[in-house]
Amino acid sequence: MVELRKRKAPPPPPLPAKKRTTTKAPAPKPKQTEGAASPSLESALKVGDIVNLEDFGGDLETNDGTKTTLKALVEDSESGIVLFTYPKASTPGCTKQVCLFRDGYDKLTSTGLAIYGLSADSPKANTTFKTKQNLPYLLLCDTSSTLIGAIGFKKSPRGTTRGVFAVDKAGKVLILQPGGPDATVEAVRQLILSTPRVDQDATAE
């Protein structure tokens, strides 16, 4: 008998190469500068803007319990007001900040600007803070953070960004910036240096 040899089956055709899918890595989120205010719907202010003092920021209370508003504070001032914000009374950074404004108070108010601290603390907490640090200015209690939010220094969901805000008698924004204790005082100092002082003796000539 003739032995039949089995033919080897042809090799299967090569499988088509799979396309490599490249996934793009998500772009890194920009880092937020520490102390920077998270913008809110109400915080689109910038230096040079004119604030409507009539209804800006809602009602406030001084540490001694007196009801007030931004408009009333500006009207009582000689040339405008400075509000420096701080996160929490009697904490180390806030203590440093209020003391820097205390120590430089005479020079910082030399052009007629009135200075106030502004936080979401209660009148009791701010009165204790003011008394302990012997502050020559009032501390404003914005427990609902309406004014803090209006100037853009309200953190989400809660909290206060440290910063400084200044406005003149006409409602013009002179300073609006977040920053540490030293930076907030320096911003006001630079504003004072750039503001011409009227010398009464010179005008008497």
Coordinates of C-alpha atoms in Angstrom, one line a residue:
M1 CA 0.0 0.0 0.0
V2 CA 1.1 3.5 -0.8
E3 CA 1.1 5.6 2.4
L4 CA -0.4 9.0 1.8
R5 CA 1.3 11.8 3.5
K6 CA -0.9 14.4 5.1
R7 CA -0.3 17.9 3.9
K8 CA 0.5 20.4 6.6
A9 CA -2.2 23.0 6.9
P10 CA -1.0 26.4 5.8
P11 CA -0.3 28.8 8.7
P12 CA -3.2 31.1 9.6
P13 CA -2.8 34.6 8.2
P14 CA -1.3 37.1 10.7
L15 CA -3.8 39.1 12.7
P16 CA -3.9 42.7 11.9
A17 CA -1.9 44.8 14.3
K18 CA -4.0 46.6 16.9
K19 CA -3.9 50.3 16.7
R20 CA -2.4 51.8 19.8
T21 CA -4.7 54.3 21.4
T22 CA -2.9 57.1 23.2
T23 CA -4.7 58.7 26.0
K24 CA -3.7 62.3 26.8
A25 CA -2.9 62.9 30.4
P26 CA -5.2 65.5 31.9
A27 CA -3.6 69.0 31.9
P28 CA -2.4 69.9 35.4
K29 CA -4.7 72.3 37.2
P30 CA -3.1 75.7 37.8
K31 CA -2.0 76.1 41.4
Q32 CA -3.8 78.7 43.4
T33 CA -1.7 81.2 45.1
E34 CA -2.1 80.9 48.9
G35 CA -4.3 83.6 50.3
A36 CA -5.9 84.4 46.9
A37 CA -9.6 85.0 46.9
S38 CA -11.8 82.7 45.1
P39 CA -13.9 84.8 42.8
S40 CA -17.6 85.0 43.4
L41 CA -20.5 86.4 41.5
E42 CA -20.3 89.5 43.5
S43 CA -16.5 89.9 43.4
A44 CA -15.9 91.3 40.0
L45 CA -14.5 94.5 41.5
K46 CA -11.1 96.0 40.5
V47 CA -9.1 99.0 41.5
G48 CA -10.6 102.1 39.9
D49 CA -14.2 100.9 40.0
I50 CA -16.9 103.0 41.6
V51 CA -18.9 101.2 44.3
N52 CA -22.5 102.1 44.9
L53 CA -22.2 102.8 48.6
E54 CA -26.0 102.9 49.0
D55 CA -26.5 99.2 49.2
F56 CA -23.0 97.6 48.9
G57 CA -22.2 94.8 51.4
G58 CA -25.4 95.0 53.6
D59 CA -25.5 95.6 57.3
L60 CA -22.5 95.3 59.7
E61 CA -22.0 95.5 63.4
T62 CA -19.0 97.0 65.2
N63 CA -17.4 95.0 68.0
D64 CA -19.2 97.2 70.5
G65 CA -22.6 96.3 69.1
T66 CA -23.3 99.4 66.9
K67 CA -25.2 98.7 63.7
T68 CA -23.6 100.3 60.6
T69 CA -23.0 100.0 56.9
L70 CA -20.2 100.7 54.4
K71 CA -21.9 103.9 53.4
A72 CA -22.1 105.2 57.0
L73 CA -18.4 104.4 57.6
V74 CA -17.3 106.2 54.5
E75 CA -19.5 109.2 55.3
D76 CA -18.0 109.4 58.8
S77 CA -14.5 109.3 57.4
E78 CA -12.4 112.3 56.2
S79 CA -11.2 110.8 52.9
G80 CA -12.3 107.2 52.8
I81 CA -11.8 103.9 54.6
V82 CA -9.5 101.0 54.7
L83 CA -10.9 97.5 55.6
F84 CA -8.4 94.8 56.2
T85 CA -9.9 91.3 56.4
Y86 CA -8.7 88.5 58.6
P87 CA -9.9 84.8 59.0
K88 CA -10.3 84.5 62.7
A89 CA -9.8 86.7 65.8
S90 CA -7.0 85.9 68.2
T91 CA -5.1 83.5 66.0
P92 CA -1.4 84.1 65.4
G93 CA -1.5 85.5 61.8
C94 CA -4.5 87.7 62.6
T95 CA -2.9 88.9 65.8
K96 CA 0.2 89.9 63.8
Q97 CA -1.9 91.7 61.2
V98 CA -4.0 93.8 63.7
C99 CA -0.8 94.7 65.6
L100 CA 0.9 95.9 62.4
F101 CA -2.1 98.2 61.7
R102 CA -2.0 99.3 65.3
D103 CA 1.7 100.2 65.3
G104 CA 1.4 102.1 62.0
Y105 CA -1.9 103.6 62.8
D106 CA -0.9 107.3 62.9
K107 CA 0.9 107.2 59.6
L108 CA -1.7 105.0 57.9
T109 CA -4.4 107.5 58.8
S110 CA -2.4 110.6 58.1
T111 CA -4.3 111.4 54.8
G112 CA -7.7 111.0 56.4
L113 CA -8.4 107.4 55.8
A114 CA -10.2 105.6 58.6
I115 CA -9.0 102.0 59.4
Y116 CA -11.2 99.0 60.4
G117 CA -10.6 95.3 60.8
L118 CA -13.2 93.1 59.1
S119 CA -14.0 89.5 59.9
A120 CA -16.9 87.1 60.3
D121 CA -16.3 86.8 64.0
S122 CA -18.9 87.6 66.6
P123 CA -18.9 91.0 68.5
K124 CA -17.8 89.2 71.6
A125 CA -14.8 87.5 70.0
N126 CA -13.8 90.8 68.3
T127 CA -14.2 92.8 71.5
T128 CA -11.9 90.4 73.3
F129 CA -9.4 90.6 70.5
K130 CA -9.5 94.5 70.4
T131 CA -9.2 94.8 74.1
K132 CA -6.3 92.3 74.5
Q133 CA -4.3 93.9 71.6
N134 CA -5.2 97.5 72.6
L135 CA -6.3 98.4 69.1
P136 CA -7.0 102.1 68.4
Y137 CA -9.6 101.2 65.7
L138 CA -12.9 99.3 65.6
L139 CA -13.3 95.8 64.4
L140 CA -16.3 95.1 62.1
C141 CA -18.4 91.9 62.5
D142 CA -19.7 90.6 59.2
T143 CA -21.2 87.4 60.6
S144 CA -23.1 86.7 57.4
S145 CA -20.1 87.6 55.2
T146 CA -22.1 89.9 53.0
L147 CA -19.5 92.6 52.7
I148 CA -16.6 90.1 52.8
G149 CA -18.3 88.3 49.8
A150 CA -19.0 91.6 48.0
I151 CA -15.4 92.6 47.9
G152 CA -14.4 89.0 46.9
F153 CA -12.7 87.8 50.1
K154 CA -15.2 85.1 51.0
K155 CA -13.9 81.5 50.8
S156 CA -16.1 78.7 49.6
P157 CA -18.0 77.1 51.3
R158 CA -17.0 79.2 54.3
G159 CA -14.1 81.3 55.6
T160 CA -12.4 84.6 55.0
T161 CA -9.4 85.3 52.8
R162 CA -6.9 87.7 54.4
G163 CA -6.7 90.9 52.3
V164 CA -7.2 94.7 52.2
F165 CA -9.8 96.9 50.6
A166 CA -9.9 100.7 50.4
V167 CA -12.4 103.1 49.0
D168 CA -12.6 106.9 48.9
K169 CA -15.5 109.2 49.7
A170 CA -16.8 108.9 46.1
G171 CA -16.8 105.1 46.3
K172 CA -13.8 104.7 44.1
V173 CA -11.8 101.5 44.9
L174 CA -8.3 102.4 45.8
I175 CA -7.0 99.0 47.0
L176 CA -8.3 95.5 46.5
Q177 CA -5.9 92.7 47.0
P178 CA -5.4 89.5 49.1
G179 CA -2.2 89.0 51.0
G180 CA -0.4 88.3 54.3
P181 CA -0.2 90.5 57.3
D182 CA 2.8 92.5 56.1
A183 CA 1.5 92.8 52.5
T184 CA -1.8 94.2 53.6
V185 CA -0.2 96.9 55.7
E186 CA 2.4 97.7 52.9
A187 CA -0.4 98.2 50.4
V188 CA -1.9 100.9 52.5
R189 CA 1.5 102.4 53.2
Q190 CA 2.1 102.7 49.4
L191 CA -1.3 104.3 49.0
I192 CA -0.4 106.9 51.6
L193 CA 2.9 107.7 49.9
S194 CA 1.2 108.2 46.6
T195 CA -1.5 110.5 48.0
P196 CA -0.5 114.2 48.1
R197 CA -1.0 115.7 51.5
V198 CA -2.3 119.2 51.8
D199 CA -0.1 121.3 54.0
Q200 CA -2.3 123.9 55.8
D201 CA 0.7 126.2 56.3
A202 CA 1.3 126.2 52.5
T203 CA -2.3 126.9 51.7
A204 CA -2.4 129.9 54.1
E205 CA 0.1 131.9 52.0

